[in-house]
PDB file of C-alpha atoms in Angstrom:
ATOM      1  CA  MET A 182     -14.700 -12.279 -15.787  1.00 56.00           C
ATOM      2  CA  GLN A 183     -12.919  -9.363 -17.458  1.00 81.00           C
ATOM      3  CA  PRO A 184      -9.077  -9.327 -17.516  1.00 84.00           C
ATOM      4  CA  PHE A 185      -8.918  -6.298 -15.202  1.00 90.00           C
ATOM      5  CA  GLU A 186     -11.294  -7.958 -12.738  1.00 92.00           C
ATOM      6  CA  LYS A 187      -9.155 -11.098 -12.732  1.00 94.00           C
ATOM      7  CA  ILE A 188      -6.027  -9.066 -12.014  1.00 95.00           C
ATOM      8  CA  ALA A 189      -7.834  -7.169  -9.239  1.00 95.00           C
ATOM      9  CA  ASP A 190      -8.891 -10.485  -7.665  1.00 95.00           C
ATOM     10  CA  GLU A 191      -5.331 -11.825  -7.880  1.00 95.00           C
ATOM     11  CA  VAL A 192      -3.964  -8.650  -6.280  1.00 96.00           C
ATOM     12  CA  ARG A 193      -6.541  -8.819  -3.491  1.00 96.00           C
ATOM     13  CA  GLU A 194      -5.561 -12.425  -2.741  1.00 96.00           C
ATOM     14  CA  GLU A 195      -1.770 -12.222  -3.213  1.00 96.00           C
ATOM     15  CA  PHE A 196      -1.293  -8.983  -1.277  1.00 97.00           C
ATOM     16  CA  GLN A 197      -3.973  -9.737   1.334  1.00 96.00           C
ATOM     17  CA  ILE A 198      -6.046  -6.649   0.611  1.00 96.00           C
ATOM     18  CA  PRO A 199      -9.024  -6.778   2.975  1.00 95.00           C
ATOM     19  CA  PRO A 200     -12.473  -7.570   1.570  1.00 92.00           C
ATOM     20  CA  TYR A 201     -13.900  -4.314   2.900  1.00 94.00           C
ATOM     21  CA  PHE A 202     -11.641  -2.302   0.552  1.00 94.00           C
ATOM     22  CA  ASP A 203     -13.819  -1.051  -2.298  1.00 92.00           C
ATOM     23  CA  ASP A 204     -13.643  -3.055  -5.551  1.00 92.00           C
ATOM     24  CA  THR A 205     -14.156   0.129  -7.554  1.00 94.00           C
ATOM     25  CA  ALA A 206     -11.014   1.698  -6.089  1.00 95.00           C
ATOM     26  CA  LEU A 207      -8.985  -1.454  -6.733  1.00 96.00           C
ATOM     27  CA  MET A 208     -10.225  -1.581 -10.337  1.00 96.00           C
ATOM     28  CA  SER A 209      -9.253   2.063 -10.716  1.00 96.00           C
ATOM     29  CA  TYR A 210      -5.700   1.211  -9.620  1.00 97.00           C
ATOM     30  CA  VAL A 211      -5.591  -1.676 -12.123  1.00 96.00           C
ATOM     31  CA  LYS A 212      -6.736   0.569 -14.989  1.00 96.00           C
ATOM     32  CA  GLU A 213      -4.296   3.297 -13.959  1.00 97.00           C
ATOM     33  CA  GLY A 214      -1.446   0.775 -13.811  1.00 96.00           C
ATOM     34  CA  ALA A 215      -2.402  -0.708 -17.169  1.00 95.00           C
ATOM     35  CA  ALA A 216      -2.313   2.762 -18.723  1.00 96.00           C
ATOM     36  CA  TRP A 217       1.167   3.362 -17.271  1.00 95.00           C
ATOM     37  CA  MET A 218       2.440  -0.026 -18.450  1.00 95.00           C
ATOM     38  CA  GLU A 219       1.076   0.541 -21.947  1.00 94.00           C
ATOM     39  CA  ARG A 220       2.853   3.907 -22.150  1.00 95.00           C
ATOM     40  CA  LEU A 221       6.089   2.395 -20.883  1.00 94.00           C
ATOM     41  CA  ASN A 222       6.039  -0.474 -23.355  1.00 92.00           C
ATOM     42  CA  PRO A 223       3.869  -0.715 -26.483  1.00 89.00           C
ATOM     43  CA  ALA A 224       4.250  -4.517 -26.274  1.00 87.00           C
ATOM     44  CA  TYR A 225       2.157  -4.456 -23.063  1.00 90.00           C
ATOM     45  CA  ASP A 226       0.366  -7.814 -22.678  1.00 91.00           C
ATOM     46  CA  PRO A 227      -0.623  -8.790 -19.128  1.00 90.00           C
ATOM     47  CA  GLU A 228      -2.267 -11.993 -20.358  1.00 90.00           C
ATOM     48  CA  GLY A 229       0.711 -13.388 -22.263  1.00 89.00           C
ATOM     49  CA  ASP A 230       3.689 -11.814 -20.468  1.00 90.00           C
ATOM     50  CA  SER A 231       4.219 -12.875 -16.864  1.00 91.00           C
ATOM     51  CA  ARG A 232       6.707 -10.066 -16.191  1.00 92.00           C
ATOM     52  CA  CYS A 233       4.186  -7.492 -17.408  1.00 93.00           C
ATOM     53  CA  ARG A 234       1.455  -9.064 -15.272  1.00 94.00           C
ATOM     54  CA  GLY A 235       3.736  -9.073 -12.225  1.00 95.00           C
ATOM     55  CA  LEU A 236       4.655  -5.432 -12.735  1.00 96.00           C
ATOM     56  CA  LEU A 237       0.994  -4.486 -13.040  1.00 97.00           C
ATOM     57  CA  LYS A 238       0.052  -6.362  -9.868  1.00 97.00           C
ATOM     58  CA  ASN A 239       2.909  -4.776  -7.952  1.00 98.00           C
ATOM     59  CA  TYR A 240       1.898  -1.342  -9.254  1.00 98.00           C
ATOM     60  CA  VAL A 241      -1.615  -1.928  -7.897  1.00 98.00           C
ATOM     61  CA  ASN A 242      -0.207  -2.961  -4.515  1.00 97.00           C
ATOM     62  CA  TYR A 243       1.939   0.174  -4.313  1.00 98.00           C
ATOM     63  CA  ALA A 244      -1.021   2.313  -5.426  1.00 97.00           C
ATOM     64  CA  TYR A 245      -3.148   0.722  -2.703  1.00 97.00           C
ATOM     65  CA  HIS A 246      -0.538   1.874  -0.181  1.00 97.00           C
ATOM     66  CA  HIS A 247      -0.250   5.325  -1.861  1.00 97.00           C
ATOM     67  CA  LYS A 248       3.429   4.710  -2.743  1.00 97.00           C
ATOM     68  CA  ILE A 249       3.465   4.965  -6.546  1.00 96.00           C
ATOM     69  CA  ASN A 250       6.730   6.929  -6.612  1.00 96.00           C
ATOM     70  CA  GLU A 251       8.398   4.145  -4.645  1.00 98.00           C
ATOM     71  CA  PHE A 252       7.126   1.607  -7.177  1.00 97.00           C
ATOM     72  CA  PHE A 253       8.942   3.404  -9.985  1.00 96.00           C
ATOM     73  CA  ASP A 254      12.082   3.767  -7.847  1.00 97.00           C
ATOM     74  CA  ASN A 255      12.083   0.113  -6.798  1.00 97.00           C
ATOM     75  CA  TYR A 256      11.120  -1.389 -10.156  1.00 97.00           C
ATOM     76  CA  SER A 257      12.948   0.917 -12.583  1.00 96.00           C
ATOM     77  CA  SER A 258      15.552  -1.715 -13.469  1.00 96.00           C
ATOM     78  CA  VAL A 259      12.883  -4.389 -13.987  1.00 95.00           C
ATOM     79  CA  ILE A 260      10.869  -2.001 -16.167  1.00 95.00           C
ATOM     80  CA  LEU A 261      13.963  -1.186 -18.232  1.00 94.00           C
ATOM     81  CA  GLN A 262      14.765  -4.868 -18.691  1.00 92.00           C
ATOM     82  CA  TRP A 263      11.138  -5.533 -19.698  1.00 92.00           C
ATOM     83  CA  GLN A 264      11.291  -2.703 -22.246  1.00 91.00           C
ATOM     84  CA  LEU A 265      14.582  -3.915 -23.703  1.00 90.00           C
ATOM     85  CA  GLU A 266      13.438  -7.530 -23.950  1.00 86.00           C
ATOM     86  CA  SER A 267      10.432  -6.492 -26.008  1.00 83.00           C
ATOM     87  CA  GLU A 268      12.682  -4.531 -28.390  1.00 76.00           C
ATOM     88  CA  VAL A 269      15.439  -7.099 -28.823  1.00 68.00           C
ATOM     89  CA  PRO A 270      14.314 -10.679 -29.497  1.00 65.00           C
ATOM     90  CA  ARG A 271      16.116 -13.404 -27.604  1.00 61.00           C
TER      91      ARG A 271
END
């Protein structure tokens, strides 16, 4: 199973997205979210960074509900913290 497929399956289960919703559309949201996350933070690693993975899954959920602008409003502080943590080692 590809990493994007695994994330799509997790999103479907965690956010109770119905099985009749097209897998292709969900995968499109995952790829779109991954592209955004990679632009926001060059240290993007959804496999090794749980915060990054959580942000990506939440992005997909908001995209599913056509509320991407609200995602960035609601998660801006988390995104900033994620960006800063990757720049400044603990």
